[in-house]
PDB file of C-alpha atoms in Angstrom:
ATOM      1  CA  ASP A 136     142.825 190.056 -31.853  1.00 65.00           C
ATOM      2  CA  ALA A 137     143.886 193.660 -33.224  1.00 82.00           C
ATOM      3  CA  GLY A 138     146.999 194.875 -32.605  1.00 94.00           C
ATOM      4  CA  VAL A 139     147.842 198.793 -30.823  1.00 97.00           C
ATOM      5  CA  ILE A 140     146.207 200.939 -33.385  1.00 97.00           C
ATOM      6  CA  GLN A 141     148.375 204.769 -33.517  1.00 97.00           C
ATOM      7  CA  SER A 142     146.921 207.636 -35.410  1.00 97.00           C
ATOM      8  CA  PRO A 143     147.105 208.971 -37.323  1.00 97.00           C
ATOM      9  CA  ARG A 144     149.951 207.689 -39.646  1.00 96.00           C
ATOM     10  CA  HIS A 145     151.712 210.508 -41.073  1.00 97.00           C
ATOM     11  CA  GLU A 146     150.988 213.872 -39.432  1.00 97.00           C
ATOM     12  CA  VAL A 147     152.302 217.594 -41.462  1.00 97.00           C
ATOM     13  CA  THR A 148     152.220 220.538 -39.546  1.00 96.00           C
ATOM     14  CA  GLU A 149     154.145 223.373 -39.146  1.00 97.00           C
ATOM     15  CA  MET A 150     156.827 224.717 -36.318  1.00 97.00           C
ATOM     16  CA  GLY A 151     154.859 226.753 -33.585  1.00 97.00           C
ATOM     17  CA  GLN A 152     151.728 224.113 -34.052  1.00 97.00           C
ATOM     18  CA  GLU A 153     150.051 221.923 -31.120  1.00 97.00           C
ATOM     19  CA  VAL A 154     150.845 217.859 -32.382  1.00 98.00           C
ATOM     20  CA  THR A 155     148.683 214.739 -30.608  1.00 98.00           C
ATOM     21  CA  LEU A 156     148.919 211.099 -31.183  1.00 98.00           C
ATOM     22  CA  ARG A 157     146.788 208.919 -30.637  1.00 98.00           C
ATOM     23  CA  CYS A 158     147.309 205.456 -29.142  1.00 98.00           C
ATOM     24  CA  LYS A 159     144.849 202.229 -28.472  1.00 98.00           C
ATOM     25  CA  PRO A 160     146.519 199.376 -26.863  1.00 97.00           C
ATOM     26  CA  ILE A 161     145.864 195.347 -27.036  1.00 97.00           C
ATOM     27  CA  SER A 162     142.846 194.541 -24.258  1.00 95.00           C
ATOM     28  CA  GLY A 163     144.387 193.241 -21.266  1.00 94.00           C
ATOM     29  CA  HIS A 164     147.678 195.103 -21.651  1.00 95.00           C
ATOM     30  CA  ASP A 165     148.333 197.499 -18.558  1.00 94.00           C
ATOM     31  CA  TYR A 166     151.573 198.292 -19.732  1.00 95.00           C
ATOM     32  CA  LEU A 167     152.118 201.422 -22.159  1.00 97.00           C
ATOM     33  CA  PHE A 168     155.629 202.608 -23.855  1.00 96.00           C
ATOM     34  CA  TRP A 169     155.584 205.339 -26.595  1.00 97.00           C
ATOM     35  CA  TYR A 170     159.408 204.928 -28.791  1.00 97.00           C
ATOM     36  CA  ARG A 171     160.843 207.779 -30.653  1.00 97.00           C
ATOM     37  CA  GLN A 172     162.611 206.527 -33.651  1.00 96.00           C
ATOM     38  CA  THR A 173     164.612 208.815 -35.621  1.00 95.00           C
ATOM     39  CA  MET A 174     168.136 208.104 -38.303  1.00 90.00           C
ATOM     40  CA  MET A 175     169.917 209.540 -35.168  1.00 91.00           C
ATOM     41  CA  ARG A 176     169.178 208.500 -32.302  1.00 91.00           C
ATOM     42  CA  GLY A 177     167.464 205.188 -33.084  1.00 92.00           C
ATOM     43  CA  LEU A 178     164.615 203.714 -30.773  1.00 94.00           C
ATOM     44  CA  GLU A 179     164.464 205.810 -28.022  1.00 93.00           C
ATOM     45  CA  LEU A 180     161.667 204.963 -25.110  1.00 94.00           C
ATOM     46  CA  LEU A 181     160.426 208.324 -23.776  1.00 95.00           C
ATOM     47  CA  ILE A 182     157.819 207.355 -21.111  1.00 95.00           C
ATOM     48  CA  TYR A 183     156.253 204.211 -20.358  1.00 95.00           C
ATOM     49  CA  PHE A 184     152.687 203.505 -18.202  1.00 96.00           C
ATOM     50  CA  ASN A 185     151.748 200.648 -15.564  1.00 94.00           C
ATOM     51  CA  ASN A 186     147.945 200.506 -15.515  1.00 95.00           C
ATOM     52  CA  ASN A 187     147.452 204.101 -16.804  1.00 95.00           C
ATOM     53  CA  VAL A 188     149.775 205.663 -14.238  1.00 95.00           C
ATOM     54  CA  PRO A 189     153.226 206.922 -15.436  1.00 95.00           C
ATOM     55  CA  ILE A 190     156.460 205.549 -14.255  1.00 93.00           C
ATOM     56  CA  ASP A 191     159.100 206.528 -16.346  1.00 90.00           C
ATOM     57  CA  ASP A 192     158.773 209.541 -18.317  1.00 91.00           C
ATOM     58  CA  SER A 193     163.321 210.438 -18.187  1.00 89.00           C
ATOM     59  CA  GLY A 194     163.200 209.755 -21.562  1.00 90.00           C
ATOM     60  CA  MET A 195     160.414 213.004 -22.211  1.00 94.00           C
ATOM     61  CA  PRO A 196     163.441 215.365 -24.731  1.00 88.00           C
ATOM     62  CA  GLU A 197     161.351 218.422 -22.486  1.00 86.00           C
ATOM     63  CA  ASP A 198     158.639 219.795 -21.640  1.00 91.00           C
ATOM     64  CA  ARG A 199     156.933 220.461 -24.677  1.00 96.00           C
ATOM     65  CA  PHE A 200     155.896 216.848 -24.365  1.00 97.00           C
ATOM     66  CA  SER A 201     153.701 215.551 -22.758  1.00 97.00           C
ATOM     67  CA  ALA A 202     151.623 211.870 -22.434  1.00 98.00           C
ATOM     68  CA  LYS A 203     148.757 211.523 -20.770  1.00 97.00           C
ATOM     69  CA  MET A 204     146.700 208.152 -20.495  1.00 97.00           C
ATOM     70  CA  PRO A 205     142.714 208.764 -19.146  1.00 96.00           C
ATOM     71  CA  ASN A 206     142.069 205.131 -18.898  1.00 95.00           C
ATOM     72  CA  ALA A 207     143.665 201.721 -20.305  1.00 95.00           C
ATOM     73  CA  SER A 208     142.188 201.485 -23.775  1.00 95.00           C
ATOM     74  CA  PHE A 209     143.887 205.239 -24.551  1.00 96.00           C
ATOM     75  CA  SER A 210     147.148 207.249 -24.489  1.00 98.00           C
ATOM     76  CA  THR A 211     147.754 210.464 -25.855  1.00 98.00           C
ATOM     77  CA  LEU A 212     151.188 211.530 -26.976  1.00 98.00           C
ATOM     78  CA  LYS A 213     151.201 215.968 -27.398  1.00 98.00           C
ATOM     79  CA  ILE A 214     154.177 218.245 -28.228  1.00 97.00           C
ATOM     80  CA  GLN A 215     153.592 221.751 -28.220  1.00 97.00           C
ATOM     81  CA  PRO A 216     154.813 223.924 -29.616  1.00 96.00           C
ATOM     82  CA  SER A 217     156.213 221.238 -32.522  1.00 97.00           C
ATOM     83  CA  GLU A 218     159.348 222.271 -33.863  1.00 96.00           C
ATOM     84  CA  PRO A 219     161.549 220.894 -36.610  1.00 97.00           C
ATOM     85  CA  ARG A 220     163.738 218.402 -34.918  1.00 96.00           C
ATOM     86  CA  ASP A 221     160.614 216.842 -33.397  1.00 97.00           C
ATOM     87  CA  SER A 222     160.466 215.299 -36.714  1.00 97.00           C
ATOM     88  CA  ALA A 223     160.674 211.519 -35.801  1.00 97.00           C
ATOM     89  CA  VAL A 224     159.059 208.228 -36.442  1.00 97.00           C
ATOM     90  CA  TYR A 225     156.655 207.259 -33.327  1.00 98.00           C
ATOM     91  CA  PHE A 226     155.305 203.957 -31.926  1.00 98.00           C
ATOM     92  CA  CYS A 227     153.581 203.071 -29.425  1.00 98.00           C
ATOM     93  CA  ALA A 228     153.637 199.209 -27.943  1.00 97.00           C
ATOM     94  CA  THR A 229     152.235 197.301 -25.703  1.00 96.00           C
ATOM     95  CA  SER A 230     152.573 194.785 -22.724  1.00 94.00           C
ATOM     96  CA  THR A 231     151.585 192.861 -20.084  1.00 92.00           C
ATOM     97  CA  ASN A 232     153.342 190.378 -17.801  1.00 84.00           C
ATOM     98  CA  ASN A 233     156.301 190.298 -18.910  1.00 77.00           C
ATOM     99  CA  GLN A 234     155.329 189.316 -21.986  1.00 88.00           C
ATOM    100  CA  PRO A 235     157.228 190.641 -24.861  1.00 92.00           C
ATOM    101  CA  GLN A 236     155.906 194.053 -26.271  1.00 94.00           C
ATOM    102  CA  HIS A 237     153.880 194.205 -29.068  1.00 95.00           C
ATOM    103  CA  PHE A 238     154.177 198.081 -31.616  1.00 96.00           C
ATOM    104  CA  GLY A 239     151.918 199.761 -33.013  1.00 96.00           C
ATOM    105  CA  ASP A 240     153.316 201.118 -37.071  1.00 95.00           C
ATOM    106  CA  GLY A 241     153.843 204.406 -35.652  1.00 97.00           C
ATOM    107  CA  THR A 242     152.894 208.036 -36.203  1.00 98.00           C
ATOM    108  CA  ARG A 243     155.649 209.672 -39.111  1.00 97.00           C
ATOM    109  CA  LEU A 244     155.852 213.311 -37.997  1.00 98.00           C
ATOM    110  CA  SER A 245     157.024 215.715 -40.632  1.00 98.00           C
ATOM    111  CA  ILE A 246     157.219 219.234 -38.581  1.00 97.00           C
ATOM    112  CA  LEU A 247     158.196 222.113 -41.260  1.00 96.00           C
TER     113      LEU A 247
ATOM    114  CA  SER B  56     172.836 203.787 -18.797  1.00 76.00           C
ATOM    115  CA  GLN B  57     172.950 200.713 -20.984  1.00 80.00           C
ATOM    116  CA  GLU B  58     173.502 200.867 -24.306  1.00 89.00           C
ATOM    117  CA  LEU B  59     173.761 198.113 -27.396  1.00 94.00           C
ATOM    118  CA  GLU B  60     176.065 197.850 -30.277  1.00 96.00           C
ATOM    119  CA  GLN B  61     175.000 195.939 -33.202  1.00 97.00           C
ATOM    120  CA  SER B  62     177.362 194.683 -35.952  1.00 96.00           C
ATOM    121  CA  PRO B  63     176.974 195.000 -38.536  1.00 97.00           C
ATOM    122  CA  GLN B  64     174.883 198.169 -39.335  1.00 96.00           C
ATOM    123  CA  SER B  65     173.939 196.947 -42.830  1.00 97.00           C
ATOM    124  CA  LEU B  66     174.601 193.286 -44.394  1.00 97.00           C
ATOM    125  CA  ILE B  67     174.027 192.398 -48.409  1.00 97.00           C
ATOM    126  CA  VAL B  68     173.600 188.966 -48.437  1.00 97.00           C
ATOM    127  CA  GLN B  69     172.964 186.457 -51.211  1.00 97.00           C
ATOM    128  CA  GLU B  70     169.969 184.640 -51.107  1.00 97.00           C
ATOM    129  CA  GLY B  71     170.285 181.577 -50.146  1.00 97.00           C
ATOM    130  CA  LYS B  72     173.308 182.141 -48.118  1.00 97.00           C
ATOM    131  CA  ASN B  73     173.406 181.825 -44.192  1.00 98.00           C
ATOM    132  CA  LEU B  74     174.370 185.433 -41.962  1.00 98.00           C
ATOM    133  CA  THR B  75     174.925 186.079 -38.391  1.00 98.00           C
ATOM    134  CA  ILE B  76     174.037 189.284 -37.086  1.00 98.00           C
ATOM    135  CA  ASN B  77     175.126 190.033 -33.752  1.00 97.00           C
ATOM    136  CA  CYS B  78     174.678 192.474 -30.910  1.00 97.00           C
ATOM    137  CA  THR B  79     176.337 194.084 -27.837  1.00 95.00           C
ATOM    138  CA  SER B  80     175.453 195.445 -24.268  1.00 93.00           C
ATOM    139  CA  SER B  81     177.765 197.186 -22.363  1.00 90.00           C
ATOM    140  CA  LYS B  82     176.277 195.641 -18.997  1.00 87.00           C
ATOM    141  CA  THR B  83     174.476 192.738 -18.234  1.00 85.00           C
ATOM    142  CA  LEU B  84     171.747 191.263 -19.835  1.00 84.00           C
ATOM    143  CA  TYR B  85     168.628 190.435 -18.307  1.00 82.00           C
ATOM    144  CA  GLY B  86     165.886 190.868 -20.379  1.00 85.00           C
ATOM    145  CA  LEU B  87     166.955 190.531 -24.619  1.00 92.00           C
ATOM    146  CA  TYR B  88     165.071 190.844 -27.751  1.00 95.00           C
ATOM    147  CA  TRP B  89     164.866 190.546 -31.464  1.00 97.00           C
ATOM    148  CA  TYR B  90     162.550 192.107 -33.243  1.00 97.00           C
ATOM    149  CA  LYS B  91     162.431 193.016 -37.438  1.00 97.00           C
ATOM    150  CA  GLN B  92     160.619 195.652 -38.371  1.00 96.00           C
ATOM    151  CA  LYS B  93     160.335 196.806 -42.556  1.00 92.00           C
ATOM    152  CA  TYR B  94     160.775 200.073 -43.612  1.00 84.00           C
ATOM    153  CA  GLY B  95     157.525 202.657 -43.115  1.00 83.00           C
ATOM    154  CA  GLU B  96     155.725 199.813 -40.788  1.00 88.00           C
ATOM    155  CA  GLY B  97     156.355 199.023 -36.938  1.00 91.00           C
ATOM    156  CA  LEU B  98     158.604 196.273 -34.780  1.00 95.00           C
ATOM    157  CA  ILE B  99     157.589 192.481 -35.326  1.00 96.00           C
ATOM    158  CA  PHE B 100     159.016 190.674 -32.403  1.00 96.00           C
ATOM    159  CA  LEU B 101     160.826 187.552 -33.114  1.00 97.00           C
ATOM    160  CA  MET B 102     162.335 185.928 -30.072  1.00 95.00           C
ATOM    161  CA  MET B 103     163.137 186.905 -26.462  1.00 94.00           C
ATOM    162  CA  LEU B 104     166.621 185.463 -24.713  1.00 93.00           C
ATOM    163  CA  GLN B 105     166.849 185.187 -21.074  1.00 87.00           C
ATOM    164  CA  LYS B 106     168.654 182.249 -19.883  1.00 85.00           C
ATOM    165  CA  GLY B 107     172.929 182.915 -19.768  1.00 86.00           C
ATOM    166  CA  GLY B 108     173.723 180.082 -23.196  1.00 89.00           C
ATOM    167  CA  GLU B 109     169.563 180.246 -24.515  1.00 92.00           C
ATOM    168  CA  GLU B 110     168.999 179.125 -27.734  1.00 95.00           C
ATOM    169  CA  LYS B 111     165.934 179.488 -29.055  1.00 95.00           C
ATOM    170  CA  SER B 112     164.337 178.782 -32.920  1.00 95.00           C
ATOM    171  CA  HIS B 113     161.618 179.624 -35.713  1.00 90.00           C
ATOM    172  CA  GLU B 114     161.809 178.488 -39.166  1.00 90.00           C
ATOM    173  CA  LYS B 115     165.016 179.423 -40.081  1.00 95.00           C
ATOM    174  CA  ILE B 116     166.159 182.139 -37.213  1.00 97.00           C
ATOM    175  CA  THR B 117     167.819 181.370 -34.091  1.00 97.00           C
ATOM    176  CA  ALA B 118     169.039 183.043 -31.425  1.00 97.00           C
ATOM    177  CA  LYS B 119     171.716 182.495 -29.066  1.00 96.00           C
ATOM    178  CA  LEU B 120     172.689 184.706 -25.884  1.00 93.00           C
ATOM    179  CA  ASP B 121     176.178 184.042 -24.373  1.00 90.00           C
ATOM    180  CA  GLU B 122     176.777 182.797 -20.941  1.00 78.00           C
ATOM    181  CA  LYS B 123     177.708 185.742 -19.669  1.00 85.00           C
ATOM    182  CA  LYS B 124     174.705 187.376 -20.857  1.00 78.00           C
ATOM    183  CA  GLN B 125     176.221 190.134 -22.639  1.00 91.00           C
ATOM    184  CA  GLN B 126     176.060 189.178 -25.999  1.00 94.00           C
ATOM    185  CA  SER B 127     173.498 187.695 -28.481  1.00 96.00           C
ATOM    186  CA  SER B 128     173.726 186.120 -31.749  1.00 97.00           C
ATOM    187  CA  LEU B 129     171.184 186.471 -34.615  1.00 98.00           C
ATOM    188  CA  HIS B 130     171.286 183.774 -37.520  1.00 98.00           C
ATOM    189  CA  ILE B 131     169.787 183.123 -40.369  1.00 98.00           C
ATOM    190  CA  THR B 132     169.923 179.668 -42.008  1.00 97.00           C
ATOM    191  CA  ALA B 133     169.330 179.619 -46.204  1.00 97.00           C
ATOM    192  CA  SER B 134     168.574 183.082 -46.495  1.00 97.00           C
ATOM    193  CA  GLN B 135     165.094 184.481 -48.436  1.00 96.00           C
ATOM    194  CA  PRO B 136     164.095 187.536 -49.747  1.00 96.00           C
ATOM    195  CA  SER B 137     161.704 187.621 -46.948  1.00 95.00           C
ATOM    196  CA  HIS B 138     164.424 188.292 -44.130  1.00 97.00           C
ATOM    197  CA  ALA B 139     165.081 191.430 -45.153  1.00 97.00           C
ATOM    198  CA  GLY B 140     164.120 194.565 -43.173  1.00 97.00           C
ATOM    199  CA  ILE B 141     165.781 195.941 -39.745  1.00 97.00           C
ATOM    200  CA  TYR B 142     166.749 193.852 -37.535  1.00 98.00           C
ATOM    201  CA  LEU B 143     166.715 195.241 -33.823  1.00 97.00           C
ATOM    202  CA  CYS B 144     167.489 193.930 -30.152  1.00 97.00           C
ATOM    203  CA  GLY B 145     166.537 195.028 -27.340  1.00 95.00           C
ATOM    204  CA  ALA B 146     166.796 194.937 -23.387  1.00 92.00           C
ATOM    205  CA  VAL B 147     165.857 195.926 -19.871  1.00 83.00           C
ATOM    206  CA  SER B 148     167.492 197.835 -18.196  1.00 66.00           C
ATOM    207  CA  GLY B 149     166.734 195.975 -14.786  1.00 58.00           C
ATOM    208  CA  GLY B 150     164.576 192.971 -13.799  1.00 49.00           C
ATOM    209  CA  GLY B 151     160.704 193.764 -14.485  1.00 54.00           C
ATOM    210  CA  ALA B 152     159.093 194.956 -17.143  1.00 57.00           C
ATOM    211  CA  ASP B 153     161.119 198.718 -17.779  1.00 77.00           C
ATOM    212  CA  GLY B 154     160.906 199.884 -21.615  1.00 85.00           C
ATOM    213  CA  LEU B 155     163.190 198.189 -23.677  1.00 91.00           C
ATOM    214  CA  THR B 156     166.759 199.855 -24.347  1.00 92.00           C
ATOM    215  CA  PHE B 157     167.648 199.400 -28.864  1.00 94.00           C
ATOM    216  CA  GLY B 158     170.439 198.609 -30.139  1.00 95.00           C
ATOM    217  CA  LYS B 159     171.016 201.089 -34.030  1.00 95.00           C
ATOM    218  CA  GLY B 160     169.463 198.317 -36.108  1.00 96.00           C
ATOM    219  CA  THR B 161     171.305 195.801 -38.549  1.00 97.00           C
ATOM    220  CA  HIS B 162     169.597 196.534 -42.467  1.00 96.00           C
ATOM    221  CA  LEU B 163     169.523 193.315 -44.356  1.00 97.00           C
ATOM    222  CA  ILE B 164     168.886 193.313 -47.990  1.00 97.00           C
ATOM    223  CA  ILE B 165     169.001 189.613 -49.592  1.00 97.00           C
ATOM    224  CA  GLN B 166     170.509 188.871 -53.378  1.00 96.00           C
ATOM    225  CA  PRO B 167     168.507 187.615 -55.536  1.00 91.00           C
TER     226      PRO B 167
END
């Protein structure tokens, strides 16, 4: 079984640029979560979807962040414009039926 | 909001020794998850505990949730180099399939 697939694995870009992170969930999983991990704050929930609908986006830091899930097979997290403080590892995780969340390998984002 | 405090923050253990990691919640735990993360990689699910007093084991790792459901412990018996990594506890804040709140993690180093 293919796990949660995230792309790109690494992204380095200059501040002010638009960044798009992508996630392909495990087939059949109807919950999708976006997390951010930093040394200072640890792992934080940004937003999650159920059946492609955003349920809780209270963790999204500011209007520069947006997330979409156009279908059951794909989600994006976009940062526009990016800032150096957005540098972090971004994880996508998916689950179904109150089962444990399965995490992707993450995208390591560096904003210069 | 719920907060999870893990202790210790880091741990260096000689190979073959036993160790325990603790996770204390500021609120009642409805579901407690233990994950392991290797540096630069995603989170691997270890165990899920839901009932007060519950105990689960997998290979040499045992996790417990206390009766009051506000603390969990992870015990590793006869540690091996493969146990090295970051151990994270995560909890749902309510009874549903919400995103997880995580502790800051415990960095485990196994000395040969």
